[in-house]
Amino acid sequence: MLIENIKTAFTQYKDQAEVSGFSALREQAYHEFEKLGLPTTKNEEWKYTNLKVLANTNFESTCLSSGNVKAFLQNALLNKITANKLVFVNGTFNAELSEIIEKDNSIYITNLAKARSLHAEIFNQHFGKYANIENNALNSLNTALLSDGAFVYVPTNKTVEFPIFIVNIADSSDVNVLNQPRNLIIVEKSASVHLIEMYYSLGSNSVFTNVVNEIYANENSHVEHYKIQQQEGESYHNNFTQIFQEANTNVNHVTLTLDGTLVRNNLHFYLNGQNCNSLLYGLYMPHGNCLVDNHTRVDHAQPNCNSNELYKGIMMDKSVAVFNGKIMVHLDAQKTNAYQRNQNILLSDEATVNTKPQLEIFADDVKCTHGATIGQLDEEPMFYLRSRGIPEDVARKMLLNAFADDIAEKIKIPELVKLLEEEIEKKL
Amino acid sequence: MLSIKDLKAEIEGKKILNGLSLEVKAGEVHAIMGPNGAGKSTLSSVLAGRAEYEVTSGSVTYEGKNLLDMSPEDRAREGLFLAFQYPIEIPGVSTTNFLKTAVNEKRKYLGLDPMEATDFLKMMREKMDYVEMDKSLISRSLNEGFSGGEKKRNEVFQMAMLEPKLCIMDETDSGLDIDALRLVSNGVNKLRNKDNAFLVITHYQRLLDYIVPDFVHVLYKGRIVKSGDKELAKELEVKGYDWIKQEVEANS
Ligand SMILES: Nc1ncnc2c1ncn2[C@@H]1O[C@H](COP(=O)(O)OP(=O)(O)O)[C@@H](O)[C@H]1O
Ligand SMILES: [Mg+2]
C-alpha cells in the first residue's frame, strides 16, 4: 500500500550517505506528510479528485529503467527540435540520453543532485524557498523522497539560445513506479529562457508521478514555461509549480494535458513586484474515465500587474474535469488587471466538468473578470462548414482542432506547436 | 433544376413560409425581393438545410431529387450554394485549409481524386481575381476580422471555387459600397452559364442593374405574391411595397 511504500522508501533514503545534506529537510517533510496523509475528498481542495485508488496500490520508489527507454525516445517529438535536453528516468538523471548544446558556461543546465554540490550557494539560496510543504501533503511527499530533477540557472542579462526540455519518463515495464521529480529554475535579472517539461510513460504497470517545480524570475526577466503531459495508461500525476515573479517580469505558461488516468496540476503564481505580466493557458482533453484537475492560483501581491488566464477543455466519454481558478488580490495590489476564462466542449453526455472561479479581492481599484462555459460545439460554424460540402464528422474535427490549437499556439516555438497540433489531432 | 411546390415552413411554432412555389431552370437568374421579415432568408435557409426550420408541407425537387431529404453537405456537394446574408467568423480555421477541404470533399463525393496542391493554389489565385480579394485574407482565419464587404466578397470567392449549379445569394449586396458591388456583380456574371442558375435575394434595384435577372418575384408573408421581369424591380424601386401589400390584402 502506498503509505507503507513511502515509509519504506523514506527509511532507505535516510540510510544513504549521499543524501545526508538534506536529512533535516527530509525528516521535517516526511513528518508533515505522515501528519497530513494523502488528501481525501473531504478536503475542499480535493473535493472532486479522489486519490483512494492510489492509496490501495503498491508502488516501488527506487526503480531502474528497463532499457527500453532509448528506443522509446527515438521517436519522441523532442528529438525533432534543436534543444537542450535533461532526461530523467524514474527520477534518475540519465546522462546518456541528455544533451546540453548551450555553449555559455555561465548558464547552468544540469541535474539537481550535481548542482547541490557544484553550485551550493545558489542552490541553498533558492531551494525549497517557493514551494510550501506545510499543510501540503504531496509537496511534503516530494521533498521527503526527492531524488533528482532539473537545475537551471540563467545569470543576469543572459538568454538561453535554445529551449530546455526537462523530460521525465516513468518506466513501469517491471513494477508500479513512484517518481518524485523536483525542478529548480532560477532566472536572474533581465535574463530569459524557454522551458518545456515533458512527461512520458512506458510500460503497462501503474505510475504515480509527483512533481514539484520552483521557478524564480528575477527583475525584468522573461520566462516561457510549458508543461506537456503525455503519460498514458494507468498513470497518476500530480504537479505543483510555484512561479515567483519579481518586478517587471513576463511569464507565459502553457499546460497541455493530453493523456493520463488522473492528472492534477497545481499552478501557483506569486507576483512579488510591480509591472508583472502573467499568462496562464491550459488545454485538457480527457477520454474514457480519465480525470484532469487544474487548480490555479495567482497572488497579486503588488500594484500594477496583469494576469490573464484561459483554460480550455474537450471532454470525451465519461471523463471528468475540474477547474478551480483562484485569484488573490492583496491589499496593496491596486491597479491589478486579472482575467480568467474556462471554456469546455462536451462531446459526450456522460462527461462532467466542475468549474469554479475563486476571486478574493482586498484592494479596491482593480479589474477582475471571470467566466466559464460548458456546452456543445456551436451550431452556426458547424452549419457554415457543412453548407460548403464538408461532412459533419470532418467539420467537427476542424472546429475542435481550432478550439484546441488556440491554446497550443500560445507556445512560442513554432516547430513544437506544429508537432503538438499533430498530437492533438490524433486524440480527437 | 429547382422546383418548389406549396412550401410551408415554421420555426419554434411560428409559421414563416406559407405555401411558396417557384420554378427555376438552368441558365436562369431569378431575383427575389420583398420587405423585411417576408421570409427571404428563411427560404434560403430551408433550401440550404438548416435544421432549426421545420418544413410542414410541400416539396422541393432539385435536379430530380428530393432536396429536403438531403443533409446540408450533400446538398452542397450536389451543387447548391448559399451565400449567407451574415457570414460568420470561424477563428482558428484557415481560409485556405477550409476551402481545400471543401473542394476535395466535393471531389470525393463525385468520385474524383483530390486536387494537386499546385493546381489548387493556381485555382485559388485565379478565383480571387474574380472579386479582387486581397491575397492576405486567405492566410487568415475564416472571416476573422474581415470587414463586412470583405466577408461578402469571400462568399462570392467561395462560390467561384466550388462551381455550384444553383447559387442562392442572400442580400450579398447589402453593406457593399458601389465599387465592391460592381466587383461582386462582375464576379457573379463571370460564373453565369447555361448550366447554372441564380436565386438573387435583394432589396435594391441597383444590384439588378449589374446582375440582370430573367424573372423578378415579390415575396410577402411567406408566399410569392407577384412575379414579373426586370421591369417589376424598377417599379418596386419607385413605388415601394405598399401597393403590393394592399393588393394582397384586397384579394384575401
Ligand atoms: N430563428 C428564428 N427564430 C424565430 N423567428 C425567426 C427566426 N428566423 C426568422 N424568424 C422570423 O421569421 C420571419 C422571416 O424572417 P426572414 O426569413 O429572416 O425574413 P427576410 O429575410 O425576408 O427579412 C421574421 O418575422 C423573423 O423574425
Ligand atoms: Mg434576410
XYZ file of C-alpha atoms and ligand atoms in Angstrom:
708
model
C 0.000 0.000 0.000
C 1.209 3.454 -0.894
C 1.647 4.787 2.616
C 3.794 1.805 3.625
C 5.767 2.032 0.381
C 6.519 5.645 1.164
C 7.658 4.779 4.668
C 9.979 2.085 3.354
C 11.406 4.426 0.755
C 11.959 7.141 3.299
C 13.772 4.757 5.668
C 16.013 3.556 2.856
C 16.879 7.087 1.821
C 17.695 8.018 5.394
C 20.385 5.391 5.442
C 22.078 6.671 2.336
C 25.018 8.929 2.936
C 24.626 10.551 -0.447
C 21.561 12.433 0.598
C 22.695 13.377 4.074
C 22.803 17.059 3.181
C 19.060 17.019 3.108
C 18.314 14.852 6.068
C 16.862 17.626 8.218
C 14.540 18.883 5.467
C 13.556 15.359 4.502
C 12.800 14.469 8.059
C 10.620 17.526 8.501
C 8.833 16.891 5.204
C 8.233 13.270 5.986
C 6.681 14.105 9.337
C 4.459 16.665 7.679
C 3.345 14.047 5.190
C 2.742 11.486 7.916
C 0.672 14.006 9.811
C -1.444 15.004 6.791
C -1.729 11.738 4.890
C -2.943 11.655 1.295
C -5.616 14.266 0.663
C -9.163 12.946 0.651
C -12.329 14.309 -0.923
C -13.269 15.755 2.462
C -10.578 18.335 1.790
C -12.298 21.173 -0.119
C -9.303 21.444 -2.459
C -9.671 17.786 -3.396
C -13.441 17.583 -3.431
C -13.720 16.111 -6.931
C -10.390 14.332 -7.186
C -10.199 11.068 -5.353
C -6.775 9.536 -4.703
C -8.152 6.453 -2.973
C -7.130 4.140 -5.777
C -3.536 5.290 -5.305
C -3.628 4.575 -1.604
C -4.587 0.987 -2.368
C -1.807 0.314 -4.862
C 1.712 -0.914 -4.207
C 4.440 1.256 -5.662
C 8.189 0.961 -5.784
C 10.171 4.086 -5.278
C 13.656 3.050 -6.333
C 13.271 1.651 -9.806
C 15.675 1.083 -12.580
C 14.993 1.569 -16.202
C 14.016 -1.439 -18.272
C 16.382 -0.479 -21.056
C 13.559 0.281 -23.478
C 13.770 3.980 -22.884
C 16.312 4.805 -25.539
C 14.263 3.214 -28.287
C 11.129 4.843 -26.935
C 12.648 8.299 -27.021
C 13.921 7.873 -30.550
C 10.514 8.687 -31.979
C 9.554 11.276 -29.405
C 8.777 14.748 -30.579
C 11.601 16.313 -28.626
C 14.110 14.664 -30.932
C 12.764 16.706 -33.808
C 13.667 20.003 -32.186
C 17.047 21.595 -31.602
C 17.151 21.970 -27.836
C 18.920 21.275 -24.582
C 17.634 18.061 -23.048
C 17.704 16.859 -19.474
C 16.295 13.353 -19.298
C 15.205 11.586 -16.125
C 14.071 8.001 -15.992
C 12.125 7.053 -12.888
C 13.565 10.088 -11.187
C 17.170 9.267 -12.017
C 19.230 11.525 -14.228
C 20.216 9.841 -17.477
C 23.356 11.486 -18.817
C 23.450 9.363 -21.941
C 20.043 10.494 -23.137
C 20.580 14.085 -22.081
C 22.242 16.666 -24.246
C 23.328 20.190 -23.455
C 24.035 22.299 -26.516
C 24.271 25.640 -24.720
C 27.820 26.938 -25.110
C 27.815 29.675 -22.489
C 29.424 28.178 -19.363
C 27.878 30.753 -17.089
C 24.458 29.240 -17.810
C 23.930 26.086 -15.761
C 21.708 23.384 -17.210
C 22.245 20.299 -15.133
C 20.673 17.959 -12.620
C 19.768 18.897 -9.113
C 21.953 16.354 -7.353
C 25.012 17.708 -9.113
C 24.037 21.335 -8.646
C 23.664 20.885 -4.926
C 27.402 20.422 -4.515
C 28.656 22.281 -7.564
C 26.555 25.411 -7.159
C 25.790 25.144 -3.477
C 25.429 28.838 -2.819
C 22.787 29.446 -5.470
C 21.123 26.172 -4.644
C 20.810 26.899 -0.958
C 19.570 30.387 -1.608
C 16.586 29.149 -3.594
C 15.847 25.500 -2.967
C 12.644 24.941 -1.030
C 12.017 28.667 -0.721
C 8.983 28.856 -3.017
C 7.106 25.575 -2.784
C 5.498 25.242 0.579
C 5.497 21.915 2.370
C 3.404 22.984 5.314
C -0.143 21.709 5.012
C 0.646 20.322 1.598
C 0.888 16.546 1.761
C 2.069 15.976 -1.790
C 4.729 18.688 -1.695
C 5.896 17.156 1.585
C 5.999 13.752 -0.015
C 8.063 15.068 -2.894
C 10.503 16.736 -0.517
C 10.771 13.699 1.738
C 11.578 11.346 -1.115
C 13.108 13.590 -3.724
C 15.840 12.012 -5.756
C 16.725 14.317 -8.599
C 15.439 16.767 -11.157
C 16.474 19.654 -13.334
C 18.523 22.599 -12.213
C 18.652 25.622 -14.469
C 20.421 28.857 -13.641
C 20.414 31.751 -16.094
C 22.607 34.610 -14.909
C 21.846 38.313 -15.315
C 21.369 39.531 -18.896
C 21.741 36.072 -20.396
C 19.391 34.425 -22.862
C 19.406 30.681 -23.282
C 19.565 30.347 -27.035
C 17.732 27.052 -27.424
C 14.803 25.745 -25.398
C 15.425 23.418 -22.476
C 13.447 20.193 -22.389
C 13.046 18.609 -18.984
C 11.925 15.113 -19.821
C 10.573 12.722 -17.237
C 9.931 9.152 -18.225
C 8.162 6.839 -15.850
C 9.201 3.344 -16.840
C 6.775 0.844 -15.360
C 7.819 -2.097 -17.516
C 8.615 -4.232 -14.459
C 6.745 -2.789 -11.476
C 4.429 0.004 -10.404
C 6.583 3.069 -10.048
C 6.573 6.105 -7.813
C 8.526 9.141 -9.100
C 9.212 12.425 -7.312
C 10.758 14.801 -9.841
C 11.936 18.078 -8.421
C 12.988 21.002 -10.592
C 14.585 24.282 -9.635
C 14.794 27.100 -12.167
C 16.459 30.428 -11.417
C 16.270 33.198 -13.969
C 18.231 36.224 -12.929
C 17.680 39.887 -13.808
C 16.952 40.614 -17.478
C 17.595 37.002 -18.410
C 15.333 34.776 -20.465
C 14.645 31.120 -21.093
C 12.188 28.681 -22.697
C 11.449 25.612 -20.589
C 9.458 22.588 -21.621
C 8.543 19.952 -19.078
C 7.533 16.693 -20.736
C 6.071 13.646 -19.072
C 6.069 10.271 -20.741
C 5.326 6.791 -19.549
C 6.498 3.437 -20.705
C 5.319 0.002 -19.635
C 1.980 -1.346 -18.568
C 2.098 -1.083 -14.778
C 0.887 1.856 -12.744
C 2.747 5.113 -12.474
C 2.487 7.775 -9.822
C 4.472 10.893 -10.636
C 4.516 13.641 -8.056
C 6.333 16.752 -9.233
C 7.419 19.949 -7.551
C 8.717 22.875 -9.602
C 10.162 26.045 -8.216
C 10.690 28.827 -10.729
C 12.211 32.103 -9.686
C 12.058 35.049 -12.100
C 14.201 37.966 -11.000
C 13.511 41.543 -12.148
C 12.984 42.209 -15.876
C 13.330 38.568 -16.787
C 11.238 36.621 -19.275
C 10.242 33.002 -18.769
C 8.386 30.776 -21.182
C 7.278 27.649 -19.365
C 5.335 24.810 -20.950
C 4.179 21.595 -19.394
C 3.151 18.750 -21.633
C 1.622 15.692 -20.054
C 1.576 12.606 -22.251
C 1.808 9.796 -19.729
C -0.552 7.092 -20.884
C -2.151 4.018 -19.400
C -2.550 3.718 -15.631
C -0.798 6.922 -14.830
C -1.450 9.228 -11.915
C 0.184 12.574 -11.998
C 0.349 15.441 -9.529
C 2.267 18.566 -10.379
C 2.908 21.540 -8.163
C 4.507 24.564 -9.783
C 5.311 27.730 -7.921
C 6.361 30.629 -10.117
C 7.744 33.559 -8.182
C 7.912 36.817 -10.145
C 9.855 39.913 -9.151
C 9.142 43.351 -10.671
C 8.826 43.861 -14.449
C 8.836 40.188 -15.313
C 6.918 38.374 -18.018
C 5.945 34.754 -17.616
C 3.980 32.824 -20.205
C 2.822 29.403 -19.063
C 1.043 26.714 -21.090
C -0.168 23.387 -19.686
C -1.247 20.744 -22.183
C -2.777 17.671 -20.613
C -3.052 15.243 -23.481
C -3.284 11.997 -21.542
C -3.292 10.328 -18.123
C -5.723 8.464 -15.869
C -5.668 11.140 -13.224
C -3.841 14.413 -13.629
C -3.792 17.167 -11.077
C -1.983 20.395 -11.965
C -1.434 22.943 -9.219
C -0.086 26.088 -10.813
C 0.711 28.945 -8.462
C 1.970 32.387 -9.390
C 3.228 34.883 -6.846
C 3.631 38.414 -8.220
C 6.083 39.998 -5.826
C 6.873 43.221 -7.709
C 5.160 45.837 -9.838
C 4.505 45.640 -13.603
C 4.458 41.893 -13.917
C 2.631 40.045 -16.669
C 1.488 36.503 -16.075
C -0.176 34.411 -18.730
C -1.735 31.068 -17.856
C -3.036 28.853 -20.625
C -4.306 25.324 -20.383
C -5.772 22.618 -22.566
C -7.141 19.272 -21.443
C -8.857 16.609 -23.485
C -9.576 13.578 -21.310
C -11.189 10.423 -22.664
C -12.503 7.203 -21.126
C -12.784 7.518 -17.358
C -9.858 9.892 -17.046
C -9.837 12.901 -14.772
C -7.985 16.178 -15.224
C -7.928 18.696 -12.415
C -6.413 22.143 -12.888
C -6.078 24.192 -9.735
C -4.503 27.559 -10.398
C -3.741 30.380 -8.059
C -2.458 33.845 -8.850
C -1.345 36.028 -5.960
C -1.303 39.683 -6.899
C 0.803 40.997 -4.034
C 1.926 44.268 -5.645
C 0.221 47.013 -7.686
C 0.095 47.412 -11.490
C 0.284 43.795 -12.565
C -1.670 41.882 -15.187
C -2.670 38.271 -15.213
C -4.641 36.585 -17.947
C -5.831 33.026 -17.783
C -7.579 30.837 -20.352
C -8.190 27.131 -19.855
C -9.996 25.047 -22.435
C -11.323 21.522 -22.252
C -12.601 18.976 -24.730
C -14.443 16.312 -22.812
C -14.914 12.832 -24.233
C -16.602 9.650 -22.996
C -17.046 9.531 -19.222
C -14.187 11.845 -18.426
C -14.184 14.383 -15.629
C -12.572 17.803 -15.491
C -12.072 20.119 -12.565
C -11.089 23.733 -12.951
C -10.534 25.894 -9.917
C -9.059 29.311 -10.582
C -8.125 31.315 -7.550
C -7.144 34.957 -7.862
C -5.920 36.666 -4.705
C -5.598 40.412 -4.941
C -3.754 41.564 -1.839
C -4.480 44.806 -0.031
C -1.617 46.692 -1.704
C -2.226 45.411 -5.207
C -4.045 48.439 -6.638
C -4.500 48.712 -10.422
C -4.488 44.964 -10.805
C -5.920 43.528 -14.015
C -6.840 39.893 -13.656
C -8.812 37.971 -16.232
C -9.879 34.374 -16.195
C -11.867 32.178 -18.557
C -12.643 28.489 -18.657
C -14.303 27.040 -21.761
C -15.438 23.465 -22.139
C -16.860 21.463 -25.000
C -18.712 18.322 -24.059
C -18.578 15.660 -26.732
C -20.449 13.174 -24.602
C -23.481 13.289 -22.327
C -21.593 11.326 -19.731
C -18.655 13.695 -19.295
C -18.564 16.043 -16.322
C -16.984 19.439 -15.727
C -16.697 21.079 -12.316
C -15.591 24.654 -12.757
C -15.167 27.279 -10.097
C -13.673 30.751 -10.102
C -12.433 31.899 -6.724
C -11.788 35.621 -6.507
C -10.551 37.091 -3.269
C -10.042 40.794 -3.664
C -8.733 43.001 -0.875
C -7.756 46.075 -2.926
C -10.419 48.442 -4.250
C -9.042 49.726 -7.549
C -8.821 46.546 -9.595
C -10.268 44.999 -12.727
C -11.108 41.335 -12.362
C -13.321 39.284 -14.608
C -14.043 35.610 -14.896
C -16.293 33.414 -16.949
C -16.929 29.768 -17.631
C -18.789 27.994 -20.397
C -19.757 24.365 -20.781
C -21.570 23.242 -23.881
C -21.688 21.502 -27.216
C -19.881 22.711 -30.298
C -21.599 25.802 -31.693
C -24.246 25.118 -34.326
C -23.509 28.117 -36.515
C -19.916 27.352 -37.551
C -20.920 23.728 -37.956
C -23.671 24.659 -40.382
C -21.412 27.037 -42.262
C -18.836 24.308 -42.905
C -21.451 21.713 -43.809
C -23.144 24.136 -46.186
C -19.863 24.142 -48.129
C -19.956 20.379 -48.559
C -17.795 19.398 -45.592
C -19.286 16.323 -43.872
C -20.340 16.598 -40.265
C -17.511 14.494 -38.797
C -14.832 16.360 -40.747
C -16.380 19.712 -39.807
C -16.477 18.716 -36.141
C -12.791 17.815 -36.238
C -11.888 21.087 -37.888
C -13.709 23.058 -35.226
C -12.310 21.034 -32.330
C -8.808 21.402 -33.699
C -9.333 25.140 -33.980
C -10.562 25.261 -30.386
C -7.555 23.304 -29.091
C -4.909 24.857 -31.342
C -5.794 28.238 -29.912
C -4.041 27.103 -26.712
C -1.197 25.174 -28.368
C -0.390 28.308 -30.358
C 0.395 30.164 -27.158
C 3.662 28.213 -27.188
C 6.321 30.387 -28.764
C 8.262 27.650 -30.557
C 6.627 27.226 -33.972
C 8.103 23.803 -34.764
C 6.956 22.496 -31.388
C 3.467 23.917 -31.936
C 3.241 22.097 -35.246
C 4.211 18.768 -33.690
C 1.843 19.249 -30.773
C -1.024 20.094 -33.081
C -0.442 16.769 -34.796
C -0.587 15.019 -31.416
C -3.791 16.858 -30.581
C -5.361 15.902 -33.887
C -4.622 12.235 -33.197
C -6.508 12.388 -29.906
C -9.692 13.868 -31.377
C -33.350 22.496 -61.928
C -35.308 23.576 -58.869
C -38.988 23.086 -58.285
C -40.580 24.372 -55.091
C -44.215 23.453 -54.614
C -46.514 24.888 -51.961
C -43.722 25.002 -49.378
C -44.696 25.686 -45.778
C -42.089 26.046 -43.045
C -42.007 27.232 -39.478
C -39.610 27.844 -36.643
C -40.441 27.480 -32.973
C -44.100 27.132 -33.943
C -44.056 30.378 -35.908
C -45.275 29.944 -39.498
C -42.950 31.743 -41.874
C -43.315 30.201 -45.321
C -46.960 29.829 -46.223
C -47.271 27.948 -49.482
C -44.392 29.147 -51.611
C -43.979 27.890 -55.159
C -41.135 28.610 -57.575
C -39.648 27.023 -60.693
C -36.043 27.669 -61.689
C -34.457 26.325 -64.866
C -30.794 26.047 -65.764
C -29.376 29.257 -67.206
C -31.898 31.497 -65.425
C -31.447 34.285 -62.926
C -34.330 34.882 -60.544
C -34.446 37.903 -58.269
C -36.426 37.673 -55.068
C -37.441 40.907 -53.441
C -39.722 41.736 -50.569
C -40.000 43.673 -47.337
C -38.031 42.798 -44.213
C -39.392 39.784 -42.415
C -41.130 38.419 -45.521
C -39.273 35.111 -45.266
C -36.491 35.508 -47.818
C -33.699 34.317 -45.534
C -35.942 31.559 -44.255
C -36.376 30.315 -47.802
C -32.623 30.257 -48.356
C -32.046 28.527 -45.001
C -34.612 25.852 -45.798
C -33.021 25.256 -49.187
C -29.535 25.002 -47.674
C -30.766 22.605 -44.999
C -30.669 24.499 -41.728
C -32.137 22.078 -39.204
C -33.966 24.597 -36.999
C -36.566 25.207 -39.677
C -39.312 22.648 -39.885
C -40.925 22.016 -43.234
C -44.568 21.201 -42.531
C -45.747 20.624 -46.088
C -44.892 21.000 -49.750
C -41.922 19.722 -51.714
C -38.596 20.837 -53.097
C -37.146 18.943 -56.027
C -33.592 19.704 -57.107
C -32.232 18.021 -60.226
C -34.928 15.376 -59.903
C -34.071 14.573 -56.268
C -35.940 15.352 -53.080
C -33.788 18.143 -51.693
C -35.434 18.107 -48.272
C -34.191 14.566 -47.633
C -30.557 15.510 -48.101
C -28.016 16.625 -45.483
C -26.639 20.147 -45.866
C -23.268 18.764 -47.004
C -24.871 16.554 -49.657
C -26.877 19.480 -50.979
C -23.651 21.456 -51.271
C -21.831 18.594 -52.953
C -24.734 18.206 -55.382
C -24.085 21.795 -56.414
C -26.198 24.031 -54.196
C -24.518 27.074 -52.700
C -25.823 29.685 -50.306
C -24.009 32.991 -49.956
C -25.031 33.958 -46.446
C -26.619 37.255 -45.536
C -24.468 37.350 -42.407
C -21.324 35.233 -42.931
C -19.926 34.222 -39.567
C -16.327 34.283 -38.376
C -14.646 30.973 -37.599
C -11.466 31.621 -35.618
C -8.750 29.008 -35.919
C -9.921 27.565 -39.240
C -7.724 28.921 -42.006
C -9.486 30.061 -45.152
C -7.120 28.052 -47.323
C -7.471 24.843 -45.357
C -11.233 25.250 -45.244
C -11.507 25.698 -49.000
C -9.133 22.855 -49.756
C -11.257 20.579 -47.570
C -14.494 21.764 -49.158
C -13.208 21.391 -52.720
C -11.743 17.954 -52.079
C -14.780 16.684 -50.181
C -16.893 17.616 -53.168
C -14.466 15.862 -55.494
C -14.506 12.783 -53.305
C -18.295 12.765 -53.413
C -18.154 12.927 -57.194
C -15.591 10.116 -57.317
C -12.644 12.337 -58.235
C -9.118 12.370 -56.757
C -8.074 15.267 -54.526
C -6.620 18.245 -56.340
C -2.849 18.608 -56.587
C -1.609 21.301 -54.223
C -0.185 23.400 -57.043
C -3.376 23.177 -59.102
C -5.370 24.167 -56.074
C -3.231 27.223 -55.417
C -3.474 28.229 -59.038
C -7.235 27.945 -58.935
C -7.368 29.998 -55.737
C -5.310 32.760 -57.286
C -7.482 32.811 -60.374
C -10.763 32.862 -58.469
C -9.574 35.516 -56.050
C -9.097 37.776 -59.018
C -12.792 37.357 -59.837
C -13.687 39.514 -56.850
C -10.287 41.153 -56.359
C -9.904 39.559 -52.951
C -6.874 40.716 -51.061
C -4.276 37.911 -51.051
C -3.543 38.380 -47.371
C -7.110 37.428 -46.445
C -6.814 33.769 -47.326
C -3.945 33.139 -44.945
C -6.125 34.358 -42.078
C -8.808 32.507 -40.178
C -12.123 32.286 -41.975
C -13.727 35.755 -41.983
C -11.966 36.633 -38.732
C -11.634 40.389 -38.508
C -12.858 40.806 -42.100
C -14.863 43.932 -42.855
C -18.495 43.491 -43.874
C -17.585 43.960 -47.527
C -14.665 41.514 -47.315
C -16.947 38.856 -45.862
C -19.405 39.264 -48.725
C -16.605 39.086 -51.267
C -15.326 35.972 -49.551
C -18.743 34.378 -50.057
C -18.587 35.033 -53.788
C -14.976 33.836 -53.877
C -16.060 30.555 -52.249
C -18.862 30.313 -54.755
C -16.345 30.653 -57.565
C -14.146 27.970 -56.004
C -16.947 25.438 -55.574
C -18.512 25.996 -59.001
C -22.086 25.346 -57.903
C -25.081 24.722 -60.147
C -27.606 26.593 -58.043
C -26.388 29.753 -56.348
C -28.529 31.418 -53.733
C -27.338 34.872 -52.790
C -28.964 36.301 -49.701
C -28.581 40.075 -49.770
C -24.987 39.810 -50.905
C -25.235 43.455 -51.945
C -26.172 44.927 -48.587
C -23.227 46.568 -46.889
C -21.258 46.891 -50.121
C -20.169 50.235 -51.479
C -20.661 50.888 -55.168
C -17.175 49.721 -56.199
C -17.452 46.498 -54.232
C -20.914 45.965 -55.638
C -19.562 46.225 -59.149
C -16.738 43.794 -58.370
C -19.027 41.252 -56.798
C -21.512 41.536 -59.676
C -18.775 41.104 -62.242
C -17.626 38.024 -60.380
C -21.117 36.595 -60.478
C -21.567 37.413 -64.158
C -18.360 35.555 -64.972
C -19.768 32.495 -63.249
C -23.051 32.592 -65.148
C -23.520 29.981 -67.838
C -26.249 27.939 -69.447
C -25.909 25.117 -66.941
C -26.246 27.020 -63.690
C -28.912 29.172 -62.117
C -29.042 32.030 -59.615
C -31.513 32.996 -56.941
C -30.652 36.572 -56.052
C -32.276 37.944 -52.927
C -32.025 41.702 -52.711
C -33.711 44.862 -51.529
C -32.228 47.052 -54.159
C -32.705 47.565 -57.828
C -29.081 48.729 -58.143
C -27.714 45.161 -57.907
C -30.051 44.130 -60.694
C -28.523 46.782 -62.937
C -25.399 44.639 -62.864
C -26.809 41.158 -62.484
C -29.721 41.352 -64.873
C -32.473 38.920 -63.871
C -34.752 36.930 -66.141
C -37.507 36.962 -63.531
C -38.361 39.096 -60.524
C -40.564 37.785 -57.717
C -42.021 39.532 -54.732
C -42.069 37.543 -51.508
C -44.519 38.711 -48.891
C -45.810 36.943 -45.823
C -44.138 33.714 -46.827
C -45.520 33.491 -50.360
C -44.637 34.752 -53.804
C -47.361 37.263 -54.431
C -46.181 38.763 -57.704
C -43.812 37.801 -60.489
C -42.586 39.695 -63.489
C -39.475 40.611 -65.447
C -36.765 43.134 -64.606
C -39.241 45.988 -65.044
C -41.021 44.863 -61.883
C -37.872 45.575 -59.877
C -37.747 49.098 -61.288
C -41.387 49.644 -60.410
C -40.729 48.478 -56.828
C -37.779 50.841 -56.595
C -40.061 53.759 -57.367
C -43.282 52.732 -55.622
C -42.094 50.624 -52.669
C -44.064 47.624 -51.423
C -47.212 49.273 -50.093
C -49.192 48.855 -53.295
C -48.362 45.150 -53.335
C -49.355 44.746 -49.710
C -52.672 46.459 -50.495
C -53.253 44.186 -53.468
C -52.629 41.146 -51.296
C -54.917 42.364 -48.512
C -57.657 43.191 -51.060
C -57.503 39.712 -52.567
C -57.621 37.875 -49.268
N -34.536 31.645 -35.850
C -35.712 32.311 -35.808
N -36.455 32.277 -34.693
C -37.629 32.943 -34.635
N -38.110 33.675 -35.632
C -37.403 33.752 -36.765
C -36.177 33.077 -36.917
N -35.687 33.319 -38.143
C -36.574 34.133 -38.732
N -37.619 34.384 -37.922
C -38.763 35.229 -38.222
O -39.285 34.853 -39.448
C -39.677 35.984 -40.204
C -38.990 35.969 -41.539
O -37.599 36.209 -41.337
P -36.557 36.198 -42.541
O -36.719 34.943 -43.296
O -35.227 36.460 -41.956
O -37.028 37.438 -43.397
P -36.290 38.280 -44.513
O -35.029 37.616 -44.851
O -37.262 38.308 -45.623
O -36.104 39.648 -43.946
C -39.367 37.187 -39.362
O -40.558 37.593 -38.708
C -38.361 36.683 -38.376
O -38.440 37.373 -37.171
Mg -32.993 38.225 -44.749
